[in-house]
Short mmCIF file of C-alpha atoms in Angstrom, two decimals:
data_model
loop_
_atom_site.label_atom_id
_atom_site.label_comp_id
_atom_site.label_asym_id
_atom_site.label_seq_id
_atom_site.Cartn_x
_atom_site.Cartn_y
_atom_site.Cartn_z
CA UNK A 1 0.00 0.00 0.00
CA UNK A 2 1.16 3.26 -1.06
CA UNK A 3 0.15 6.43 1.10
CA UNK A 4 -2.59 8.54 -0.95
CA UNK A 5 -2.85 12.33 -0.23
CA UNK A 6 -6.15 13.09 2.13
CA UNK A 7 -6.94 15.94 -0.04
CA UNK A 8 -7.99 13.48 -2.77
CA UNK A 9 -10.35 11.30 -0.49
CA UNK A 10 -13.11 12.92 -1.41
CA UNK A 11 -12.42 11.85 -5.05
CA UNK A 12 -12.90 8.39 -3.79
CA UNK A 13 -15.61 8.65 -1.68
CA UNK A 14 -18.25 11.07 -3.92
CA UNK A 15 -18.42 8.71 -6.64
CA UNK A 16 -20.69 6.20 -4.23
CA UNK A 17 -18.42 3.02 -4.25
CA UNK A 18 -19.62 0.00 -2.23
CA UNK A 19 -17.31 -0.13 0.82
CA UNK A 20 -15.92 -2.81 3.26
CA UNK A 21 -15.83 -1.09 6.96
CA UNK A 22 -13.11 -2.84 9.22
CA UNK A 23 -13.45 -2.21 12.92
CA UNK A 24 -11.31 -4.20 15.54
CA UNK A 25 -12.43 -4.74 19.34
CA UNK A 26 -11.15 -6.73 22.26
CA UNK A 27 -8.33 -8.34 19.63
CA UNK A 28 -11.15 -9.34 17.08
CA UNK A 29 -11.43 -7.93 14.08
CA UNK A 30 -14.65 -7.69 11.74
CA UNK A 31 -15.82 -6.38 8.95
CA UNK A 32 -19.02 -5.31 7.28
CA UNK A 33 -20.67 -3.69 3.68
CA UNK A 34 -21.76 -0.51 3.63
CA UNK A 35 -23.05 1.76 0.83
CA UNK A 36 -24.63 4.91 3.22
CA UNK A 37 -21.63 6.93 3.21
CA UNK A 38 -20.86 10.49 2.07
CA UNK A 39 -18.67 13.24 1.88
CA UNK A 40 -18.51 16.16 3.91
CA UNK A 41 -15.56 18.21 4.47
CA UNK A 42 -13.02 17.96 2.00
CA UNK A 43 -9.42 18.12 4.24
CA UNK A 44 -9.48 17.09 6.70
CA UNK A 45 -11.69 14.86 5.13
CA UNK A 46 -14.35 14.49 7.27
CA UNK A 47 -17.06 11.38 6.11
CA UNK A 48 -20.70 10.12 7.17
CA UNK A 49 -22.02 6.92 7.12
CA UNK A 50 -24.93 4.98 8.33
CA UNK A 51 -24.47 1.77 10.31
CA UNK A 52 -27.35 0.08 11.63
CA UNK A 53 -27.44 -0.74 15.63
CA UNK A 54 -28.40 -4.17 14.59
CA UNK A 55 -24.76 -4.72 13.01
CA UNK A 56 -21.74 -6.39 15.32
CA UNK A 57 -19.64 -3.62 13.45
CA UNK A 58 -22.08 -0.64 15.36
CA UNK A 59 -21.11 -1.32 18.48
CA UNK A 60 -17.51 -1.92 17.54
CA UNK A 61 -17.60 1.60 15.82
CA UNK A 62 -19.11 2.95 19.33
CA UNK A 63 -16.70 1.88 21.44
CA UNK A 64 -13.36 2.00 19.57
CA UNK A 65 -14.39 5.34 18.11
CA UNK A 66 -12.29 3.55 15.09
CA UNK A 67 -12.44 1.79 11.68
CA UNK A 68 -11.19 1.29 7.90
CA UNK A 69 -13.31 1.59 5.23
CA UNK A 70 -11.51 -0.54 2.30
CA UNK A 71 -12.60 -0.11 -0.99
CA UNK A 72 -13.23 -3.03 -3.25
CA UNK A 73 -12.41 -3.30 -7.35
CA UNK A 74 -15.21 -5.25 -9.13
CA UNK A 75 -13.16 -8.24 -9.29
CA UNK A 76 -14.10 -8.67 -5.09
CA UNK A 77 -18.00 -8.89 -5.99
CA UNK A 78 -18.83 -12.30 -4.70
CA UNK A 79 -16.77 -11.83 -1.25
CA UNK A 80 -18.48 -7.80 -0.76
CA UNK A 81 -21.58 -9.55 -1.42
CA UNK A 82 -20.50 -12.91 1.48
CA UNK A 83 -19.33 -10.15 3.67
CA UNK A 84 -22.86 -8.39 4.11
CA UNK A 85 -24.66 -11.41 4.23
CA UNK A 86 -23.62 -12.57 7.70
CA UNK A 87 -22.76 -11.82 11.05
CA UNK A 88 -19.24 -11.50 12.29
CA UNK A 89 -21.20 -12.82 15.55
CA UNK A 90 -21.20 -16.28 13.21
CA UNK A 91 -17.64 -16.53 11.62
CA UNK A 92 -14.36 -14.72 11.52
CA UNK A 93 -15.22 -12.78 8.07
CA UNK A 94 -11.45 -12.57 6.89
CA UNK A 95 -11.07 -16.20 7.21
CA UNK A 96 -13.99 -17.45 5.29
CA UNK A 97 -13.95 -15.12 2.63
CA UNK A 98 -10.35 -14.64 1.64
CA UNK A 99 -9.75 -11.25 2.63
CA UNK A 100 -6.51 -10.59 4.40
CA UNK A 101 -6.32 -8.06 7.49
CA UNK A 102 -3.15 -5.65 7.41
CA UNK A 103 -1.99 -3.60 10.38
CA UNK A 104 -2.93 0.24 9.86
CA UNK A 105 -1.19 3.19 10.89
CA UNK A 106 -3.18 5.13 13.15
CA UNK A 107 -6.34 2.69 13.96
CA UNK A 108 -6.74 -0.86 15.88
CA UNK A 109 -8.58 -1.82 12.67
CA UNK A 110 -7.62 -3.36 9.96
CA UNK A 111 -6.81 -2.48 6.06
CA UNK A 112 -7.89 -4.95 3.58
CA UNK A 113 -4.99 -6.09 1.68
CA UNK A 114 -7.54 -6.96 -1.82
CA UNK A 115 -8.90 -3.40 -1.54
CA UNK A 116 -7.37 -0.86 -3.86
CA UNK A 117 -7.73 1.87 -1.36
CA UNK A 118 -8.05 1.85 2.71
CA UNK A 119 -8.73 5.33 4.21
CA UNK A 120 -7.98 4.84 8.40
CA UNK A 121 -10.52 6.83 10.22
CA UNK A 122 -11.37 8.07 13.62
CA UNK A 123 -15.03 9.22 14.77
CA UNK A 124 -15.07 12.74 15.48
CA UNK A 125 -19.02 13.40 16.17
CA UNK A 126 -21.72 11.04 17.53
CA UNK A 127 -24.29 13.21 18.43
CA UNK A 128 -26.23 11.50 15.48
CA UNK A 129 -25.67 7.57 16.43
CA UNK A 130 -28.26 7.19 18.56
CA UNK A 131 -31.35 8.89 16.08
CA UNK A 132 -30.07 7.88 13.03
CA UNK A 133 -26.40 5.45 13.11
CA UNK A 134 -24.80 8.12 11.18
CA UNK A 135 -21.05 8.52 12.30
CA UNK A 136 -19.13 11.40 11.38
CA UNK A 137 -15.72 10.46 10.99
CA UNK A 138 -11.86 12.10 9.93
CA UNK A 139 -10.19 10.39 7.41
CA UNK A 140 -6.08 10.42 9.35
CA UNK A 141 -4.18 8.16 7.00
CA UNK A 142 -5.13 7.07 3.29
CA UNK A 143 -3.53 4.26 1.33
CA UNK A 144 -3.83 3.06 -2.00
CA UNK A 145 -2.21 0.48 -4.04
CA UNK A 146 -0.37 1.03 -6.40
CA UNK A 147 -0.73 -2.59 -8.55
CA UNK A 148 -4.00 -2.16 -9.02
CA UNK A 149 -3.76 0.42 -11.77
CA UNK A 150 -7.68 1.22 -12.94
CA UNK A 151 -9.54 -0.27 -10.45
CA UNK A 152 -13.79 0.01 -11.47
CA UNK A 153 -15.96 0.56 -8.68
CA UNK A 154 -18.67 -1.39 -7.52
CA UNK A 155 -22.51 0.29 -6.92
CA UNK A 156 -24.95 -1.30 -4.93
CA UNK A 157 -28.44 -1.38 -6.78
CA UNK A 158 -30.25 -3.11 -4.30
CA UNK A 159 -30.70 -6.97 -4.21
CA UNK A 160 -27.18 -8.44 -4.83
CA UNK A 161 -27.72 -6.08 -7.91
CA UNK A 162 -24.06 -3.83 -8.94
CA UNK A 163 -23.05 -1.50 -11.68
CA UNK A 164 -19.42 -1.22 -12.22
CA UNK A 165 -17.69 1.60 -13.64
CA UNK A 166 -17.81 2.47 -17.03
CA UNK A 167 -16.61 4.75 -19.27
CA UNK A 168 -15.02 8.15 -18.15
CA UNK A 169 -16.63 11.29 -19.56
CA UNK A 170 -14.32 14.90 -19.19
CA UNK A 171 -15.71 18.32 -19.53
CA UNK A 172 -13.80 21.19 -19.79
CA UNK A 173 -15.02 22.50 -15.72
CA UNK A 174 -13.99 26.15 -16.30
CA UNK A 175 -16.62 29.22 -15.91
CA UNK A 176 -18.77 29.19 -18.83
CA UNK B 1 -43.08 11.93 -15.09
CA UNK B 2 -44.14 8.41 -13.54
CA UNK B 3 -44.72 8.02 -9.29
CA UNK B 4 -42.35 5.34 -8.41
CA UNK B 5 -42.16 3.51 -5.01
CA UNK B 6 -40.94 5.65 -1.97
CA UNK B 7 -39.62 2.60 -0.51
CA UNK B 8 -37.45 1.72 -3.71
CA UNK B 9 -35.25 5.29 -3.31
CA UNK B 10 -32.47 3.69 -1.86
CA UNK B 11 -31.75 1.50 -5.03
CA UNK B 12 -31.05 5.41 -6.42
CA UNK B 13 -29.19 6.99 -4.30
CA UNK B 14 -27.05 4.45 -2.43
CA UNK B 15 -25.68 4.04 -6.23
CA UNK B 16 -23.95 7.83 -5.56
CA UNK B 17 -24.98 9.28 -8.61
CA UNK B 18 -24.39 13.24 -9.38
CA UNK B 19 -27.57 14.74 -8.71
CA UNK B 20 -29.30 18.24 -9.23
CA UNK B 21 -30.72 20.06 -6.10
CA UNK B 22 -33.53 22.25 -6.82
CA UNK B 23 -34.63 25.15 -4.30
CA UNK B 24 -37.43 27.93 -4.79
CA UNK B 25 -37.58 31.01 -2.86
CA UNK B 26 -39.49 33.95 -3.40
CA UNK B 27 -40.63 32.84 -6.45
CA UNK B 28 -37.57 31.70 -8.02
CA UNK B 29 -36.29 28.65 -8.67
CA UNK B 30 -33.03 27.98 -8.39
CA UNK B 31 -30.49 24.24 -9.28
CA UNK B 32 -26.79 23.21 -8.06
CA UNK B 33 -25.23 19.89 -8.80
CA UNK B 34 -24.52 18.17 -5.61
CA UNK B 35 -22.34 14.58 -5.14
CA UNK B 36 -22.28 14.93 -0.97
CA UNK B 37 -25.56 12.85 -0.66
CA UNK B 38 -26.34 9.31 1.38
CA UNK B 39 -29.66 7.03 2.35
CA UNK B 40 -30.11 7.71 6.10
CA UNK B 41 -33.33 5.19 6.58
CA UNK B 42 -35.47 2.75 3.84
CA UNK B 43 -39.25 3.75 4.69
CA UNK B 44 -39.72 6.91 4.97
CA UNK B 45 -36.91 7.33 2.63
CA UNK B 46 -34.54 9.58 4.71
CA UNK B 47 -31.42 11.30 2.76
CA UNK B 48 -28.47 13.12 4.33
CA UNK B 49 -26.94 15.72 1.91
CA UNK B 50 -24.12 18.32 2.38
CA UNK B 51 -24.64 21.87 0.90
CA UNK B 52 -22.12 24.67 1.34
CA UNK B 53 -22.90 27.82 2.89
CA UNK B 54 -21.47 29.52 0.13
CA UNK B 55 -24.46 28.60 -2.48
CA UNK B 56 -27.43 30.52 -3.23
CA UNK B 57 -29.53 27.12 -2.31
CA UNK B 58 -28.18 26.93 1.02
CA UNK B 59 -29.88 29.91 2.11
CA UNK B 60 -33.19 28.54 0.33
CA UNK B 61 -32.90 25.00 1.82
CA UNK B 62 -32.50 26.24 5.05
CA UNK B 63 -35.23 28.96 5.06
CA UNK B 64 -38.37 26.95 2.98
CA UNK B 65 -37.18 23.50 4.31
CA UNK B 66 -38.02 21.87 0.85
CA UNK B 67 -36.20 21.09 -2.06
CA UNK B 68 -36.03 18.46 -5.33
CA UNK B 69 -32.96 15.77 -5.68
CA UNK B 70 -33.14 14.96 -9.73
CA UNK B 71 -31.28 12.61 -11.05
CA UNK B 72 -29.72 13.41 -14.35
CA UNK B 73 -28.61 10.82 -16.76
CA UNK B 74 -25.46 10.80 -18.76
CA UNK B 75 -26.31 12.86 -21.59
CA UNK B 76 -26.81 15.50 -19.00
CA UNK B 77 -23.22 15.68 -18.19
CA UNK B 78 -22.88 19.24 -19.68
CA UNK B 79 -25.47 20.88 -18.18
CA UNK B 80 -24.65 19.05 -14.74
CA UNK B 81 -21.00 20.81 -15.35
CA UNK B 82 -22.39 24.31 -15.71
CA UNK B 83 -24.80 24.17 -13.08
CA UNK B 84 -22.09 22.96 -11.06
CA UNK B 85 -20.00 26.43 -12.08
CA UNK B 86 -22.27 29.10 -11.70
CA UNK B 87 -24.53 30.55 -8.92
CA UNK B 88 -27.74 31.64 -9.27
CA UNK B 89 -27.32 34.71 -7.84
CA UNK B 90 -25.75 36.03 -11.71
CA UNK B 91 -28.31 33.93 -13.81
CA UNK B 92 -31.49 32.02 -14.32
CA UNK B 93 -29.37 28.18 -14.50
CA UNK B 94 -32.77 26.64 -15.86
CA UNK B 95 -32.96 29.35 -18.67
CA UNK B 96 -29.22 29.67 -19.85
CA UNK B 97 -28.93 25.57 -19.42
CA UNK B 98 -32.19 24.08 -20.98
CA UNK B 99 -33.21 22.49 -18.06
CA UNK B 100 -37.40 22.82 -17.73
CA UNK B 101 -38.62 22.67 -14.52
CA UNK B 102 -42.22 21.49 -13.68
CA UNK B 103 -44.53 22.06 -10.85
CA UNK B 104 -44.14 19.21 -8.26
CA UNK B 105 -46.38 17.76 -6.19
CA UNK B 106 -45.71 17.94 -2.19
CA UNK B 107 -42.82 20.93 -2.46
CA UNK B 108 -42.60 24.01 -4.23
CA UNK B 109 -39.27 23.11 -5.56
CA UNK B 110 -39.17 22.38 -9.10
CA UNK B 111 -38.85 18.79 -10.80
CA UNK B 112 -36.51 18.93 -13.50
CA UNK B 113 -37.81 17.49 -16.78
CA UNK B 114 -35.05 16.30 -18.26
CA UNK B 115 -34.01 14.33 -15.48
CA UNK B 116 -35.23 10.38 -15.06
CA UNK B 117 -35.56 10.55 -11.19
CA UNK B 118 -37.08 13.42 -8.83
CA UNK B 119 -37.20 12.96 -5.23
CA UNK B 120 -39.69 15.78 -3.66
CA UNK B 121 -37.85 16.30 -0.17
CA UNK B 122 -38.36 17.87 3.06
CA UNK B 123 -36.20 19.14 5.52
CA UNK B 124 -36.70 17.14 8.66
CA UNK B 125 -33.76 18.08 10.80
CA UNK B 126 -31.46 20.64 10.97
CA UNK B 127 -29.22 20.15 13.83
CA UNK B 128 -25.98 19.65 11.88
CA UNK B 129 -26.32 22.40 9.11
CA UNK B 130 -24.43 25.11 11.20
CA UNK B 131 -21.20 22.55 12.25
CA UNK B 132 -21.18 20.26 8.65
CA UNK B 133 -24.34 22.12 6.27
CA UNK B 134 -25.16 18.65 7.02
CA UNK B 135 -29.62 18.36 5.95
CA UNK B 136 -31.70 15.17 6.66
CA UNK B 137 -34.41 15.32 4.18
CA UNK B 138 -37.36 12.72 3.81
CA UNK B 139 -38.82 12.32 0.49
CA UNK B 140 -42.04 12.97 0.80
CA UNK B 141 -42.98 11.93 -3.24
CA UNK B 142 -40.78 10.26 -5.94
CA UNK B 143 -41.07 9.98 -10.03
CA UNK B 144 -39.41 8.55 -13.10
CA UNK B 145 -39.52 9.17 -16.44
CA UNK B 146 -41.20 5.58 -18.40
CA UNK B 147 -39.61 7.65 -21.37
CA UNK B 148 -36.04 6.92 -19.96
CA UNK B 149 -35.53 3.20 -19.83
CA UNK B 150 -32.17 2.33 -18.77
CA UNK B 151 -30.35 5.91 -17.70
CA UNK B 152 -26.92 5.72 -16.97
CA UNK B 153 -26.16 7.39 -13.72
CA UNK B 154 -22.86 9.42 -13.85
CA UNK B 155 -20.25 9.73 -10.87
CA UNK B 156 -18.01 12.48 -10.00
CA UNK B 157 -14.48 12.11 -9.98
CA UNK B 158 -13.21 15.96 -9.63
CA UNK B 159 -12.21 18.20 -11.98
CA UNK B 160 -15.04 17.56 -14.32
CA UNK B 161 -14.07 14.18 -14.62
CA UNK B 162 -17.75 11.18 -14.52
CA UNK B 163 -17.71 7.85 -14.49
CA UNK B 164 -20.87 6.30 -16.33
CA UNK B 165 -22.46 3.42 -15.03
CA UNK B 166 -21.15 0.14 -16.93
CA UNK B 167 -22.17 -2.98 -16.70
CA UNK B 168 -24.52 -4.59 -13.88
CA UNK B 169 -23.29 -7.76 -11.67
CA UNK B 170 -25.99 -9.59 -10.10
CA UNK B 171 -25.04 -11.64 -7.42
CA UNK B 172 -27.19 -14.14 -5.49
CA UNK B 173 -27.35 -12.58 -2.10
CA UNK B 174 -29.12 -15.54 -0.17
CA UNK B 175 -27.50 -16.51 3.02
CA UNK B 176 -24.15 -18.67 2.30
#
């Protein structure tokens, strides 16, 4: 994994990928799918997402005030879709589905070594977990890497249902 | 324009699409291009969005509590750009960019015509718009176009730079 500048999260994050949250508690680590997410500070990058109460990884997030979220290339379909079909109450997730935990930097969670990016994050405001599960977190270390060259996005449609990135449009973004 | 489930909205917007935020105030109408957008709940649909203090539709947003998320498709990239580079404090964006708007239903927000998705929204909480500009909005009414039959959904990279939806993945997403 190759460090990736914080001021380009937000490149990541706005285009909606499907993302794998890591959190790690009492020396276990877990790991869940999550597509409620969004941008909302550009640096420090600060990011919301939704995790329902009913999730292992909720109270994880709660306590730890810590997680990854890993993003996934198309070719990790089948395991995103294993990953947010069970309960890390069940199984250790890593194990079963192939993905292999790396030490972060800054968190007790994990990075996913198959994602092409891992953003470490720490939870900065809560006041919104208990209305609505939405965690606003700071995005303190980024890593990409740097073999996986154009890696397409995954996009949840519902139902085990993805679109993967297509083609890339440009416009000239100047003042008209 | 075609009503379409409230409870299906998620399948939209969890995707991360670029969408257009309408606002009226006053009498006018107004339209920015927004990315910082997530599901919050399934039934009632509830979205979180981010909109800088700095726009014209902050101001409207805040004060009138109602606005319209449509969903452009690709061919829409152009006009999503320039929306996204002017304020509607020097212009009339619907005007200059060809975008009609139409009378909704529940909001006095505009739906925008060309668009294959509009989610009538209201403002349901506010306590994070002075610390993030951080709106929950429930939608309150949702259409499609039957015209548009598969719209590609486009994703912002920066700089002007979309990714169009590709190709879809389904995945059976039964218990393992």
């Amino acid at each position: 994994m190759r460090a990736y500048p914080l001021s380009r999260v937000y490149e990541l994050i706005e285009q909606g990928p499907v993302v794998l949250l890591t959190t790690a508690r009492k020396g276990r680590a877990n790991v869940m799918t999550m597509s409620w997410h969004m941008m909302v500070e550009f640096e420090p990058p600060l990011v919301a997402c939704v995790v329902s109460n009913a999730n292992l990884s909720f109270a994880a997030l709660r306590a730890t005030r810590e997680c990854v979220i890993a993003i996934p290339a198309a070719r990790l379909v089948r395991q995103v879709v294993q990953v947010g079909n069970v309960s890390g109450r069940d199984l250790d997730k890593f194990e079963r589905y192939g993905l292999t935990p790396l030490p972060a930097k800054r968190v007790s969670a994990p990075l996913i070594a198959e994602c092409f990016a891992n953003l470490e994050c720490k939870v900065t405001d809560t006041r919104f977990v208990g209305k609505y599960g939405l965690f606003i977190l700071e995005v303190v270390k980024a890593w990409t890497d740097p073999r996986q060259k154009h890696p397409k996005m995954l996009h949840h449609r519902g139902y085990g249902s993805f679109v993967v990135d297509g083609r890339t449009i440009k416009v000239k973004s100047g003042k008209p």
